[in-house]
Amino acid sequence: MPKSKRSEPLDHRKAEGIKMQQGGGSDTEVTWEDQQNINKFGRLNNRFHELEDEIKIAKETCDNLEDASNELILTDEEVVRFQIGEVFAHVQKDEVEGRIEEMKAVTSEKLENLKEEKESVLAEMAELKKILYGKFKDSINLEED
Amino acid sequence: MAASSSSTAADSSAMVTERRGIPGAQFVEDVQTYLTQSGLDVQSALAFFQERLQQYKVVEMKLLAQQRDLQAKIPDIEKCLEVVATLRAKKGTGEELIADFEVSEGIYSRARIEETDSVCLWLGANVMLEYSVEEATGLLQKNLENAKASLEVLITDLQFLRDQVTVTQVTIARVYNWDVHQRRIRQATATTAEDS
């Protein structure tokens, strides 16, 4: 007669923040709706990490553009070497200023949108956490480690 | 128990069974039913799911690599479009475009680009073709749209794949828990039988 296995938290999983734990042999059944909620949480979590990376890059771009326009103000050259594609074209300072302003506007709008999306993703994840913890309590772990 | 098994397959019909070569993970409504239906014992079932998980991982690696390639390609095409647009803007002004370009790492040289009606595009495989500025813009635009569309499809594939991975992982946990639960019950009944 095989000995009963000791309680061990199940580590098969690793769905980036989702862990089904051994609930002491408890029998909370997982329905298709639960599974869909779990899937959705996983997807949102992935998107959240992607957004964090994208936000970081957008912030850096914003900072660089800010530095560039500051440098422009300080310089007394009339012609600036402005990168277009892989080459540095000689462009009039005024035109460069205009271009940089435009790029700054585009990037900050992008940054705003990313931040908004991140907020909404976090809110949805919080909702799902309530639902899933509500049903499964200790049998599920939705935290980052 | 046997009667309910046929309806379980119909219940999972909300799921897609496969997508572009990626097998869908069948959702298990009830562990007991699944094991009886498939005729597998717990160990074999767990082994099967683990293997599926490995296969999914392999596909995921491949898709992620493709995604990285596309994500690098798109900014490249956008840069080309920008250059062509700049050349087109210079046309008619009578001005030359003076640019510093990289000859080798850290070494730059100056080029004077006169007004031109055509550009050469690198098509890959050691082939470069001359196009009019309008044609070049059109071609690059089309390439950009194709790349973006492929990326969309790829991202949806990855989402589908990740869902199947999650379903499989949850199923593994449930089968494992069910097994432990069963053993506990058997243990409990065995001890009560001994005591009586």
Coordinates of N, CA and C in Angstrom, one line a residue, chain A residues 40-125:
Chain A
K40 N -7.0 34.6 -18.8 CA -7.0 36.0 -19.0 C -6.0 36.7 -18.0
F41 N -5.9 36.3 -16.8 CA -5.0 36.9 -15.9 C -3.6 36.7 -16.4
G42 N -3.3 35.5 -16.9 CA -1.9 35.2 -17.4 C -1.6 36.2 -18.6
R43 N -2.6 36.4 -19.5 CA -2.4 37.3 -20.6 C -2.2 38.7 -20.2
L44 N -3.0 39.2 -19.2 CA -2.8 40.5 -18.7 C -1.5 40.7 -18.1
N45 N -1.0 39.7 -17.3 CA 0.3 39.8 -16.6 C 1.4 40.0 -17.7
N46 N 1.3 39.2 -18.7 CA 2.3 39.3 -19.8 C 2.3 40.7 -20.4
R47 N 1.1 41.2 -20.7 CA 0.9 42.5 -21.3 C 1.5 43.6 -20.3
F48 N 1.3 43.4 -19.0 CA 1.8 44.3 -18.0 C 3.3 44.5 -18.1
H49 N 4.0 43.3 -18.2 CA 5.4 43.4 -18.3 C 5.9 44.0 -19.6
E50 N 5.2 43.7 -20.7 CA 5.6 44.3 -21.9 C 5.4 45.8 -21.8
L51 N 4.3 46.2 -21.2 CA 4.0 47.7 -21.1 C 5.1 48.3 -20.3
E52 N 5.6 47.7 -19.2 CA 6.6 48.3 -18.4 C 7.9 48.5 -19.2
D53 N 8.2 47.5 -20.0 CA 9.4 47.7 -20.9 C 9.2 48.8 -21.9
E54 N 8.0 48.9 -22.5 CA 7.8 49.9 -23.5 C 7.8 51.3 -22.9
I55 N 7.2 51.4 -21.7 CA 7.2 52.7 -21.0 C 8.6 53.1 -20.7
K56 N 9.5 52.2 -20.3 CA 10.8 52.5 -20.0 C 11.5 53.1 -21.2
I57 N 11.3 52.4 -22.3 CA 12.0 52.9 -23.6 C 11.4 54.3 -24.0
A58 N 10.1 54.5 -23.9 CA 9.5 55.7 -24.3 C 10.0 56.9 -23.4
K59 N 10.2 56.6 -22.1 CA 10.7 57.6 -21.2 C 12.1 58.0 -21.6
E60 N 12.9 57.0 -21.9 CA 14.3 57.3 -22.3 C 14.3 58.1 -23.5
T61 N 13.5 57.8 -24.5 CA 13.4 58.6 -25.7 C 13.0 60.0 -25.4
C62 N 12.0 60.2 -24.5 CA 11.6 61.5 -24.1 C 12.8 62.3 -23.5
D63 N 13.5 61.7 -22.6 CA 14.7 62.3 -22.0 C 15.7 62.7 -23.0
N64 N 16.0 61.8 -24.0 CA 17.0 62.1 -25.0 C 16.6 63.3 -25.8
L65 N 15.3 63.3 -26.2 CA 14.8 64.4 -27.0 C 14.9 65.7 -26.2
E66 N 14.6 65.7 -25.0 CA 14.7 66.9 -24.1 C 16.2 67.3 -24.1
D67 N 17.1 66.4 -23.9 CA 18.5 66.8 -23.9 C 18.9 67.4 -25.2
A68 N 18.4 66.8 -26.3 CA 18.8 67.3 -27.6 C 18.3 68.7 -27.8
S69 N 17.1 69.0 -27.4 CA 16.6 70.3 -27.6 C 17.3 71.3 -26.7
N70 N 17.7 70.9 -25.5 CA 18.5 71.8 -24.7 C 19.9 72.1 -25.3
E71 N 20.5 71.1 -25.9 CA 21.8 71.3 -26.6 C 21.6 72.3 -27.7
L72 N 20.5 72.1 -28.4 CA 20.2 73.0 -29.5 C 20.2 74.5 -29.1
I73 N 19.6 74.7 -28.0 CA 19.5 76.1 -27.5 C 20.8 76.6 -27.2
L74 N 21.7 75.8 -26.7 CA 23.0 76.2 -26.3 C 24.0 76.4 -27.4
T75 N 23.8 75.7 -28.5 CA 24.8 75.7 -29.6 C 24.6 77.0 -30.4
D76 N 25.7 77.5 -31.0 CA 25.6 78.7 -31.8 C 25.8 78.4 -33.3
E77 N 25.9 77.1 -33.6 CA 26.0 76.7 -35.0 C 24.7 76.9 -35.7
E78 N 24.8 77.2 -37.0 CA 23.6 77.4 -37.8 C 23.1 76.1 -38.4
V79 N 24.1 75.2 -38.7 CA 23.8 73.9 -39.3 C 24.0 72.8 -38.3
V80 N 23.0 72.0 -38.2 CA 23.1 70.9 -37.2 C 23.1 69.6 -38.0
R81 N 23.8 68.6 -37.5 CA 23.8 67.3 -38.1 C 22.7 66.5 -37.4
F82 N 21.7 66.2 -38.2 CA 20.4 65.6 -37.7 C 20.3 64.2 -38.3
Q83 N 20.1 63.2 -37.4 CA 20.1 61.9 -38.0 C 18.8 61.5 -38.7
I84 N 18.9 61.2 -39.9 CA 17.8 60.7 -40.7 C 18.2 59.3 -41.3
G85 N 17.5 58.3 -40.8 CA 17.9 57.0 -41.2 C 19.2 56.6 -40.6
E86 N 20.2 56.3 -41.5 CA 21.5 55.9 -41.0 C 22.5 57.0 -41.1
V87 N 22.1 58.1 -41.8 CA 23.1 59.2 -42.0 C 22.7 60.4 -41.2
F88 N 23.7 61.3 -41.1 CA 23.5 62.6 -40.4 C 23.4 63.7 -41.4
A89 N 22.2 64.2 -41.7 CA 22.1 65.2 -42.7 C 22.3 66.6 -42.1
H90 N 22.9 67.5 -42.9 CA 23.1 68.8 -42.4 C 21.8 69.6 -42.6
V91 N 21.2 70.0 -41.5 CA 19.9 70.7 -41.5 C 20.0 72.0 -40.8
Q92 N 19.2 72.9 -41.2 CA 19.2 74.2 -40.6 C 18.7 74.1 -39.1
K93 N 19.2 74.9 -38.2 CA 18.9 74.8 -36.8 C 17.4 74.9 -36.6
D94 N 16.8 75.9 -37.3 CA 15.3 76.1 -37.1 C 14.5 74.8 -37.4
E95 N 14.9 74.2 -38.6 CA 14.1 73.1 -39.0 C 14.3 71.9 -38.0
V96 N 15.6 71.8 -37.5 CA 15.8 70.8 -36.5 C 15.0 71.0 -35.2
E97 N 14.9 72.3 -34.8 CA 14.1 72.6 -33.6 C 12.7 72.1 -33.8
G98 N 12.1 72.5 -35.0 CA 10.8 72.1 -35.3 C 10.6 70.6 -35.3
R99 N 11.6 69.8 -35.9 CA 11.4 68.4 -35.9 C 11.5 67.8 -34.5
I100 N 12.4 68.3 -33.7 CA 12.5 67.8 -32.4 C 11.2 68.0 -31.6
E101 N 10.6 69.2 -31.7 CA 9.4 69.5 -31.0 C 8.3 68.5 -31.4
E102 N 8.3 68.2 -32.7 CA 7.3 67.3 -33.2 C 7.5 65.9 -32.6
M103 N 8.8 65.5 -32.6 CA 9.1 64.1 -32.1 C 8.8 64.1 -30.6
K104 N 9.0 65.2 -29.9 CA 8.7 65.2 -28.5 C 7.2 65.0 -28.3
A105 N 6.4 65.7 -29.1 CA 4.9 65.6 -28.9 C 4.5 64.2 -29.2
V106 N 5.0 63.6 -30.3 CA 4.6 62.2 -30.6 C 4.9 61.2 -29.5
T107 N 6.2 61.4 -29.0 CA 6.6 60.4 -27.9 C 5.9 60.6 -26.6
S108 N 5.6 61.9 -26.2 CA 4.9 62.0 -25.0 C 3.5 61.5 -25.1
E109 N 2.9 61.7 -26.3 CA 1.5 61.1 -26.4 C 1.6 59.6 -26.3
K110 N 2.6 59.0 -26.9 CA 2.7 57.6 -26.9 C 2.9 57.1 -25.4
L111 N 3.7 57.9 -24.7 CA 4.0 57.6 -23.3 C 2.7 57.6 -22.5
E112 N 1.9 58.7 -22.7 CA 0.6 58.8 -22.0 C -0.3 57.6 -22.2
N113 N -0.4 57.2 -23.5 CA -1.3 56.1 -23.9 C -0.8 54.8 -23.2
L114 N 0.5 54.6 -23.2 CA 1.1 53.4 -22.6 C 0.7 53.4 -21.1
K115 N 0.9 54.6 -20.4 CA 0.6 54.6 -19.0 C -0.9 54.3 -18.7
E116 N -1.7 54.9 -19.6 CA -3.2 54.6 -19.4 C -3.5 53.1 -19.5
E117 N -2.9 52.5 -20.6 CA -3.1 51.1 -20.8 C -2.7 50.3 -19.6
K118 N -1.5 50.7 -19.0 CA -1.0 50.0 -17.9 C -1.9 50.1 -16.7
E119 N -2.5 51.3 -16.5 CA -3.4 51.4 -15.4 C -4.6 50.5 -15.6
S120 N -5.1 50.5 -16.8 CA -6.3 49.7 -17.0 C -6.0 48.2 -16.9
V121 N -4.8 47.8 -17.3 CA -4.4 46.3 -17.2 C -4.4 46.0 -15.7
L122 N -3.7 46.9 -14.9 CA -3.6 46.6 -13.5 C -5.0 46.5 -12.8
A123 N -5.9 47.4 -13.2 CA -7.2 47.4 -12.6 C -7.9 46.0 -12.9
E124 N -7.8 45.6 -14.2 CA -8.4 44.3 -14.6 C -7.8 43.2 -13.8
M125 N -6.5 43.2 -13.6 CA -5.8 42.1 -12.9 C -6.3 42.1 -11.5

